[in-house]
């Protein structure tokens, strides 16, 4: 529901900020204030990295659960010997507009404690409710990846890998560049990219953004990440996607992709399996679909490939504009209730057979015997991107774009 989306979206980038002097600057001094050995990392012989900043805005651009972002300006670097214009640094500008992502103090221990508490709760739930309520595999996969968000050096590496991947595949999208020598475990300095949140419908109209073109570029970005590179941002919520307003771009529909802390890397075999899943679903190829299930380790205890195919095409098919969602949900709900009634009648008949043991009954309620942990983030990305298309009132051929990259 729109009310829930609007309220919960505050958690993406509009949480109450931490104090600038008492928290942000303390972290910056701890991470960047020490004297380096000189050279490129320090910006000069024996120079303090923090001294490279000309100005830091005390008011954050955004604040999320792990960190907050401040706009800043770097002092001009000394002209290099290869630069023919002494008035510009190596990046062709007199100074450099950047943003500083600063991790909240104490968030690491708090997150780890939350994870430990959640693990205990899930273990109790599994004991009380049985195997069907055992969410340990989901938790294990999620907690492993979330912990990597605490090291901003990994995020800088992810940004660089994805930016190179998109450029090589000629995808029109911007990924900020991290600044050499200004990346630590708790601080990440990167280029400032002008833009506004993709969820800001009024500004989309104000800037004349072509929504279909914008969404095609966004979905293509993730299609290439997942099916070509095997490395993808697993958190593409609307707070992590901007629409560029750079004066250098005459194109009003260029996305800016942010926050690569939660980035998933697929093994070569798993990348092929998910690519085959997309291609098989698009082509209605039952044999290839079953092969993809086998390759990724998805085991179903039912033998109904036609229903499996229908489920995949529903999950990855064209999106429904939000204005039509209520009616579409009503139709899906009616179809679901009919299927549910038929299944319940069938189960009632089978349960009369005393030979059916408890394990068999559980399987009827849960058709999945085994599934790959990677499916968690693959599904997460799918739901978030399709939800964005729906929210922006665009009927987008999601599966088609994924299949092309696959």
Short mmCIF file of C-alpha atoms in Angstrom, two decimals:
data_model
loop_
_atom_site.label_atom_id
_atom_site.label_comp_id
_atom_site.label_asym_id
_atom_site.label_seq_id
_atom_site.Cartn_x
_atom_site.Cartn_y
_atom_site.Cartn_z
CA UNK A 1 0.00 0.00 0.00
CA UNK A 2 1.14 3.53 -0.79
CA UNK A 3 0.82 4.61 2.87
CA UNK A 4 3.29 1.93 3.96
CA UNK A 5 5.70 2.71 1.12
CA UNK A 6 5.71 6.42 1.93
CA UNK A 7 6.24 5.91 5.67
CA UNK A 8 8.92 3.24 5.42
CA UNK A 9 10.82 5.07 2.65
CA UNK A 10 12.09 7.45 5.36
CA UNK A 11 14.44 4.64 6.44
CA UNK A 12 16.17 4.71 3.06
CA UNK A 13 17.81 8.15 3.29
CA UNK A 14 15.85 10.48 5.59
CA UNK A 15 16.57 9.25 9.10
CA UNK A 16 17.47 11.75 11.88
CA UNK A 17 21.11 12.79 11.32
CA UNK A 18 23.95 12.33 13.78
CA UNK A 19 25.71 15.38 15.23
CA UNK A 20 28.36 16.87 12.93
CA UNK A 21 31.03 17.99 15.41
CA UNK A 22 30.40 15.40 18.12
CA UNK A 23 30.17 12.36 15.81
CA UNK A 24 30.97 12.95 12.13
CA UNK A 25 34.11 15.03 12.60
CA UNK A 26 35.36 12.68 15.33
CA UNK A 27 35.16 9.77 12.90
CA UNK A 28 36.78 11.79 10.12
CA UNK A 29 39.70 12.73 12.36
CA UNK A 30 40.12 9.12 13.46
CA UNK A 31 40.01 7.78 9.88
CA UNK A 32 41.68 10.59 7.91
CA UNK A 33 43.42 12.76 10.47
CA UNK A 34 46.58 10.71 10.91
CA UNK A 35 49.70 11.68 9.01
CA UNK A 36 50.35 9.30 6.12
CA UNK A 37 53.66 8.29 4.68
CA UNK A 38 53.25 10.92 2.01
CA UNK A 39 52.83 10.46 -1.72
CA UNK A 40 49.47 9.85 -3.43
CA UNK A 41 47.63 8.58 -0.31
CA UNK A 42 48.32 11.73 1.67
CA UNK A 43 47.98 14.20 -1.15
CA UNK A 44 51.53 15.35 -0.50
CA UNK A 45 54.66 14.58 1.55
CA UNK A 46 53.56 14.01 5.13
CA UNK A 47 50.23 15.79 4.60
CA UNK A 48 47.15 14.94 6.68
CA UNK A 49 44.43 13.49 4.37
CA UNK A 50 41.76 15.52 6.17
CA UNK A 51 43.59 18.70 5.09
CA UNK A 52 42.72 17.89 1.47
CA UNK A 53 39.21 19.21 2.14
CA UNK A 54 38.49 22.84 1.38
CA UNK A 55 34.95 22.71 2.78
CA UNK A 56 32.56 20.20 4.37
CA UNK A 57 28.85 20.91 4.69
CA UNK A 58 27.75 20.18 8.28
CA UNK A 59 24.20 19.46 7.08
CA UNK A 60 24.00 15.95 5.58
CA UNK A 61 22.54 15.32 2.13
CA UNK A 62 21.00 12.10 3.44
CA UNK A 63 21.07 9.84 6.48
CA UNK A 64 20.44 6.09 6.41
CA UNK A 65 20.74 3.30 8.97
CA UNK A 66 24.50 2.69 8.60
CA UNK A 67 25.89 6.06 7.55
CA UNK A 68 25.20 9.61 6.47
CA UNK A 69 26.48 11.60 3.51
CA UNK A 70 27.89 15.15 3.52
CA UNK A 71 28.75 17.31 0.55
CA UNK A 72 32.31 18.66 0.43
CA UNK A 73 34.94 20.24 -1.79
CA UNK A 74 38.54 19.08 -2.24
CA UNK A 75 41.38 21.55 -2.62
CA UNK A 76 42.97 21.64 -6.09
CA UNK A 77 45.81 19.18 -6.48
CA UNK A 78 49.17 20.51 -7.62
CA UNK A 79 49.31 20.46 -11.44
CA UNK A 80 50.93 17.28 -12.75
CA UNK A 81 53.87 17.36 -15.04
CA UNK A 82 51.67 16.08 -17.86
CA UNK A 83 48.93 18.68 -17.38
CA UNK A 84 49.24 21.51 -19.90
CA UNK A 85 46.75 23.70 -18.06
CA UNK A 86 48.18 24.69 -14.64
CA UNK A 87 44.81 26.14 -13.54
CA UNK A 88 43.27 22.64 -13.51
CA UNK A 89 44.05 19.47 -11.63
CA UNK A 90 44.37 16.08 -13.28
CA UNK A 91 40.61 15.78 -13.46
CA UNK A 92 40.24 19.04 -15.39
CA UNK A 93 38.78 21.26 -12.67
CA UNK A 94 40.08 23.87 -10.22
CA UNK A 95 38.53 22.03 -7.30
CA UNK A 96 36.57 18.84 -6.96
CA UNK A 97 33.02 18.48 -5.64
CA UNK A 98 32.69 15.31 -3.60
CA UNK A 99 30.52 13.66 -0.99
CA UNK A 100 31.74 11.99 2.21
CA UNK A 101 29.98 8.87 3.42
CA UNK A 102 30.64 8.52 7.15
CA UNK A 103 29.68 5.42 9.12
CA UNK A 104 27.66 5.99 12.29
CA UNK A 105 29.72 5.51 15.42
CA UNK A 106 28.99 2.24 17.19
CA UNK A 107 26.85 0.87 14.36
CA UNK A 108 29.15 -2.10 13.79
CA UNK A 109 28.70 -3.57 17.27
CA UNK A 110 24.98 -2.73 17.22
CA UNK A 111 24.47 -4.51 13.90
CA UNK A 112 26.38 -7.59 15.01
CA UNK A 113 24.35 -7.75 18.22
CA UNK A 114 21.10 -7.43 16.25
CA UNK A 115 22.23 -10.29 14.01
CA UNK A 116 23.02 -12.48 17.02
CA UNK A 117 19.61 -11.74 18.54
CA UNK A 118 17.82 -12.49 15.29
CA UNK A 119 19.67 -15.81 14.93
CA UNK A 120 18.48 -16.84 18.41
CA UNK A 121 14.89 -15.87 17.64
CA UNK A 122 14.91 -17.85 14.39
CA UNK A 123 16.28 -20.94 16.13
CA UNK A 124 13.46 -20.80 18.67
CA UNK A 125 10.90 -20.31 15.90
CA UNK A 126 12.22 -23.33 14.01
CA UNK A 127 12.00 -25.51 17.13
CA UNK A 128 8.44 -24.41 17.87
CA UNK A 129 7.02 -24.41 14.35
CA UNK A 130 9.03 -27.15 12.68
CA UNK A 131 11.17 -27.32 9.49
CA UNK A 132 8.79 -25.11 7.51
CA UNK A 133 9.68 -22.18 9.77
CA UNK A 134 13.45 -22.69 9.58
CA UNK A 135 14.75 -19.49 8.01
CA UNK A 136 18.36 -20.16 8.94
CA UNK A 137 19.61 -20.39 5.31
CA UNK A 138 18.05 -17.00 4.53
CA UNK A 139 19.55 -15.46 7.65
CA UNK A 140 23.00 -16.94 7.01
CA UNK A 141 23.17 -15.57 3.46
CA UNK A 142 21.82 -12.16 4.43
CA UNK A 143 24.01 -11.70 7.52
CA UNK A 144 27.17 -12.62 5.61
CA UNK A 145 26.54 -9.97 2.97
CA UNK A 146 25.29 -7.31 5.38
CA UNK A 147 28.49 -7.51 7.44
CA UNK A 148 30.47 -6.54 4.33
CA UNK A 149 28.57 -3.23 4.28
CA UNK A 150 30.58 -2.18 7.32
CA UNK A 151 33.84 -1.97 5.30
CA UNK A 152 33.68 0.96 2.89
CA UNK A 153 36.87 -0.18 1.18
CA UNK A 154 34.91 -3.11 -0.23
CA UNK A 155 32.20 -0.72 -1.41
CA UNK A 156 34.79 1.37 -3.28
CA UNK A 157 36.04 -1.77 -5.04
CA UNK A 158 32.45 -2.74 -5.94
CA UNK A 159 31.76 0.71 -7.39
CA UNK A 160 34.85 0.52 -9.55
CA UNK A 161 34.01 -2.98 -10.82
CA UNK A 162 30.40 -2.11 -11.69
CA UNK A 163 31.30 1.23 -13.32
CA UNK A 164 33.83 -0.54 -15.55
CA UNK A 165 31.32 -3.30 -16.37
CA UNK A 166 28.56 -0.87 -17.38
CA UNK A 167 30.92 1.24 -19.48
CA UNK A 168 32.24 -1.85 -21.28
CA UNK A 169 28.66 -2.88 -22.11
CA UNK A 170 27.65 0.66 -23.17
CA UNK A 171 24.95 1.05 -20.52
CA UNK A 172 23.99 4.69 -19.97
CA UNK A 173 24.24 5.03 -16.18
CA UNK A 174 26.51 6.87 -13.76
CA UNK A 175 28.38 5.22 -10.90
CA UNK A 176 30.40 7.66 -8.72
CA UNK A 177 34.17 7.32 -8.59
CA UNK A 178 35.90 6.87 -5.21
CA UNK A 179 38.74 9.30 -4.46
CA UNK A 180 42.18 7.70 -4.10
CA UNK A 181 43.63 8.08 -0.64
CA UNK A 182 40.30 9.04 0.94
CA UNK A 183 38.76 5.60 1.42
CA UNK A 184 38.95 3.78 4.76
CA UNK A 185 36.90 1.19 6.59
CA UNK A 186 34.46 3.82 7.94
CA UNK A 187 34.85 6.71 5.47
CA UNK A 188 34.25 6.78 1.71
CA UNK A 189 34.84 9.93 -0.34
CA UNK A 190 33.49 9.89 -3.88
CA UNK A 191 32.57 12.27 -6.69
CA UNK A 192 29.43 14.34 -6.13
CA UNK A 193 26.73 13.54 -8.69
CA UNK A 194 24.01 16.13 -9.09
CA UNK A 195 20.55 14.67 -9.14
CA UNK A 196 17.30 13.97 -7.34
CA UNK A 197 15.71 10.79 -6.00
CA UNK A 198 14.03 8.67 -8.67
CA UNK A 199 10.89 8.50 -6.52
CA UNK A 200 10.38 12.30 -6.79
CA UNK A 201 7.56 12.28 -9.33
CA UNK A 202 7.13 16.07 -9.37
CA UNK A 203 10.77 16.64 -10.36
CA UNK A 204 10.55 13.93 -13.01
CA UNK A 205 7.91 16.10 -14.65
CA UNK A 206 9.81 19.33 -13.99
CA UNK A 207 12.96 18.07 -15.74
CA UNK A 208 11.11 16.41 -18.61
CA UNK A 209 12.36 12.92 -17.77
CA UNK A 210 11.35 10.13 -20.13
CA UNK A 211 10.24 7.57 -17.55
CA UNK A 212 10.31 4.59 -19.90
CA UNK A 213 13.83 5.44 -21.07
CA UNK A 214 15.00 6.03 -17.51
CA UNK A 215 13.61 2.70 -16.31
CA UNK A 216 15.02 0.86 -19.32
CA UNK A 217 18.48 2.13 -18.42
CA UNK A 218 18.02 1.20 -14.77
CA UNK A 219 16.80 -2.33 -15.52
CA UNK A 220 19.51 -2.76 -18.19
CA UNK A 221 22.09 -1.74 -15.58
CA UNK A 222 21.04 -4.57 -13.30
CA UNK A 223 20.57 -7.04 -16.14
CA UNK A 224 24.21 -6.50 -17.15
CA UNK A 225 25.38 -6.63 -13.52
CA UNK A 226 23.63 -9.94 -12.80
CA UNK A 227 23.84 -11.80 -16.10
CA UNK A 228 27.01 -10.45 -17.70
CA UNK A 229 29.31 -9.48 -14.85
CA UNK A 230 27.97 -11.71 -12.09
CA UNK A 231 28.34 -8.81 -9.62
CA UNK A 232 25.34 -6.69 -8.67
CA UNK A 233 24.11 -4.10 -6.20
CA UNK A 234 21.65 -6.09 -4.09
CA UNK A 235 19.92 -3.02 -2.63
CA UNK A 236 18.36 -1.02 -5.50
CA UNK A 237 15.73 0.80 -3.45
CA UNK A 238 14.58 4.26 -4.69
CA UNK A 239 16.86 6.04 -2.21
CA UNK A 240 19.89 4.51 -3.96
CA UNK A 241 18.95 5.69 -7.45
CA UNK A 242 19.09 9.32 -8.58
CA UNK A 243 18.20 11.05 -11.82
CA UNK A 244 21.17 13.08 -13.02
CA UNK A 245 20.75 16.86 -13.33
CA UNK A 246 24.34 17.51 -14.35
CA UNK A 247 24.71 20.48 -16.70
CA UNK A 248 27.13 18.34 -18.72
CA UNK A 249 24.29 16.00 -19.67
CA UNK A 250 21.72 17.21 -22.18
CA UNK A 251 19.96 13.90 -21.61
CA UNK A 252 17.43 14.27 -18.77
CA UNK A 253 16.94 10.54 -18.25
CA UNK A 254 20.33 9.30 -16.99
CA UNK A 255 20.26 7.27 -13.73
CA UNK A 256 22.90 7.60 -11.01
CA UNK A 257 23.49 4.37 -9.09
CA UNK A 258 24.54 4.73 -5.46
CA UNK A 259 25.48 2.64 -2.41
CA UNK A 260 27.34 -0.52 -3.40
CA UNK A 261 27.87 -1.72 0.15
CA UNK A 262 25.45 -4.63 -0.24
CA UNK A 263 26.87 -6.13 -3.43
CA UNK A 264 26.52 -9.79 -4.36
CA UNK A 265 28.97 -11.76 -6.50
CA UNK A 266 27.82 -14.91 -8.28
CA UNK A 267 30.05 -17.87 -9.06
CA UNK A 268 30.40 -18.63 -12.81
CA UNK A 269 28.10 -21.65 -12.47
CA UNK A 270 25.42 -19.75 -10.57
CA UNK A 271 25.58 -16.86 -13.03
CA UNK A 272 24.88 -19.28 -15.89
CA UNK A 273 22.02 -20.86 -13.94
CA UNK A 274 20.23 -17.55 -13.34
CA UNK A 275 20.85 -16.44 -16.92
CA UNK A 276 19.35 -19.70 -18.16
CA UNK A 277 16.36 -19.16 -15.85
CA UNK A 278 15.64 -15.78 -17.45
CA UNK A 279 16.13 -17.01 -20.99
CA UNK A 280 14.02 -20.13 -20.44
CA UNK A 281 11.20 -18.13 -18.86
CA UNK A 282 11.18 -15.67 -21.74
CA UNK A 283 11.21 -18.43 -24.37
CA UNK A 284 8.75 -20.72 -22.55
CA UNK A 285 11.38 -23.45 -22.69
CA UNK A 286 10.39 -26.07 -20.09
CA UNK A 287 13.51 -28.21 -20.52
CA UNK A 288 15.83 -25.23 -20.05
CA UNK A 289 13.81 -24.08 -17.02
CA UNK A 290 14.21 -27.44 -15.29
CA UNK A 291 17.91 -27.43 -16.19
CA UNK A 292 18.31 -24.01 -14.57
CA UNK A 293 16.63 -25.29 -11.40
CA UNK A 294 19.06 -28.20 -11.29
CA UNK A 295 22.10 -25.99 -11.93
CA UNK A 296 21.25 -23.55 -9.14
CA UNK A 297 20.19 -26.22 -6.65
CA UNK A 298 16.46 -25.42 -6.56
CA UNK A 299 14.60 -28.64 -5.72
CA UNK A 300 10.80 -28.79 -5.83
CA UNK A 301 8.88 -31.75 -4.50
CA UNK A 302 6.05 -31.24 -6.96
CA UNK A 303 6.26 -32.37 -10.57
CA UNK A 304 4.41 -29.68 -12.47
CA UNK A 305 6.76 -27.87 -14.89
CA UNK A 306 3.84 -26.05 -16.52
CA UNK A 307 2.88 -24.46 -13.20
CA UNK A 308 6.56 -23.68 -12.56
CA UNK A 309 6.80 -21.89 -15.89
CA UNK A 310 3.61 -19.95 -15.24
CA UNK A 311 4.97 -18.91 -11.84
CA UNK A 312 8.27 -17.69 -13.36
CA UNK A 313 6.53 -15.67 -16.04
CA UNK A 314 4.26 -14.08 -13.44
CA UNK A 315 7.23 -13.23 -11.24
CA UNK A 316 9.41 -11.73 -13.99
CA UNK A 317 6.86 -10.52 -16.52
CA UNK A 318 5.83 -6.99 -17.48
CA UNK A 319 5.13 -4.66 -14.58
CA UNK A 320 1.72 -3.24 -13.70
CA UNK A 321 1.39 0.56 -13.21
CA UNK A 322 0.54 1.38 -9.60
CA UNK A 323 -2.79 2.96 -10.59
CA UNK A 324 -3.85 -0.45 -11.90
CA UNK A 325 -2.35 -2.55 -9.10
CA UNK A 326 -5.49 -2.70 -6.94
CA UNK A 327 -7.60 -4.15 -9.74
CA UNK A 328 -4.83 -6.51 -10.80
CA UNK A 329 -4.41 -7.72 -7.22
CA UNK A 330 -8.14 -8.35 -6.99
CA UNK A 331 -8.04 -10.52 -10.11
CA UNK A 332 -4.97 -12.42 -8.87
CA UNK A 333 -6.60 -12.90 -5.47
CA UNK A 334 -9.71 -14.38 -7.05
CA UNK A 335 -7.62 -16.80 -9.13
CA UNK A 336 -5.56 -17.70 -6.08
CA UNK A 337 -8.65 -18.42 -3.97
CA UNK A 338 -9.95 -20.77 -6.65
CA UNK A 339 -6.63 -22.63 -6.80
CA UNK A 340 -6.49 -22.70 -3.01
CA UNK A 341 -9.97 -24.21 -2.74
CA UNK A 342 -9.07 -26.89 -5.27
CA UNK A 343 -5.84 -27.71 -3.43
CA UNK A 344 -7.60 -27.85 -0.05
CA UNK A 345 -10.18 -30.29 -1.38
CA UNK A 346 -7.42 -32.43 -2.83
CA UNK A 347 -5.51 -32.34 0.46
CA UNK A 348 -8.62 -33.26 2.44
CA UNK A 349 -9.10 -36.31 0.31
CA UNK A 350 -5.47 -37.33 0.66
CA UNK A 351 -5.42 -36.74 4.40
CA UNK A 352 -8.18 -39.25 4.77
CA UNK A 353 -5.63 -41.79 3.65
CA UNK A 354 -3.97 -42.84 6.91
CA UNK A 355 -0.91 -43.89 4.93
CA UNK A 356 0.03 -40.25 4.36
CA UNK A 357 2.52 -39.39 7.07
CA UNK A 358 3.26 -35.97 8.59
CA UNK A 359 6.28 -35.36 6.36
CA UNK A 360 4.23 -35.87 3.22
CA UNK A 361 1.58 -33.43 4.47
CA UNK A 362 4.25 -30.80 5.13
CA UNK A 363 5.54 -31.18 1.59
CA UNK A 364 2.10 -30.44 0.22
CA UNK A 365 2.10 -27.15 2.14
CA UNK A 366 5.68 -26.28 1.16
CA UNK A 367 6.64 -27.41 -2.37
CA UNK A 368 10.32 -26.41 -1.99
CA UNK A 369 12.75 -29.03 -0.68
CA UNK A 370 15.93 -27.02 -1.29
CA UNK A 371 16.85 -23.65 -2.75
CA UNK A 372 20.08 -21.68 -3.34
CA UNK A 373 20.99 -18.91 -0.93
CA UNK A 374 21.74 -16.63 -3.90
CA UNK A 375 18.02 -16.67 -4.69
CA UNK A 376 17.41 -14.32 -1.75
CA UNK A 377 19.19 -11.36 -3.31
CA UNK A 378 18.15 -12.23 -6.86
CA UNK A 379 14.53 -12.11 -5.74
CA UNK A 380 15.15 -8.95 -3.71
CA UNK A 381 16.51 -7.10 -6.74
CA UNK A 382 13.65 -8.34 -8.92
CA UNK A 383 10.99 -7.15 -6.48
CA UNK A 384 12.62 -3.76 -5.95
CA UNK A 385 13.13 -2.98 -9.65
CA UNK A 386 9.67 -4.17 -10.65
CA UNK A 387 8.21 -2.19 -7.76
CA UNK A 388 9.99 0.96 -8.99
CA UNK A 389 8.54 0.49 -12.47
CA UNK A 390 5.08 0.11 -10.97
CA UNK A 391 5.49 3.14 -8.73
CA UNK A 392 6.49 5.32 -11.70
CA UNK A 393 3.38 4.14 -13.59
CA UNK A 394 5.26 2.31 -16.33
CA UNK A 395 4.31 -1.05 -17.83
CA UNK A 396 7.85 -2.28 -18.40
CA UNK A 397 8.88 -5.58 -20.11
CA UNK A 398 11.18 -6.68 -17.29
CA UNK A 399 11.68 -10.28 -18.37
CA UNK A 400 12.51 -9.27 -21.92
CA UNK A 401 15.33 -6.96 -20.79
CA UNK A 402 16.76 -9.60 -18.46
CA UNK A 403 16.61 -12.28 -21.17
CA UNK A 404 18.53 -10.09 -23.64
CA UNK A 405 21.42 -9.73 -21.18
CA UNK A 406 21.21 -13.41 -20.27
#
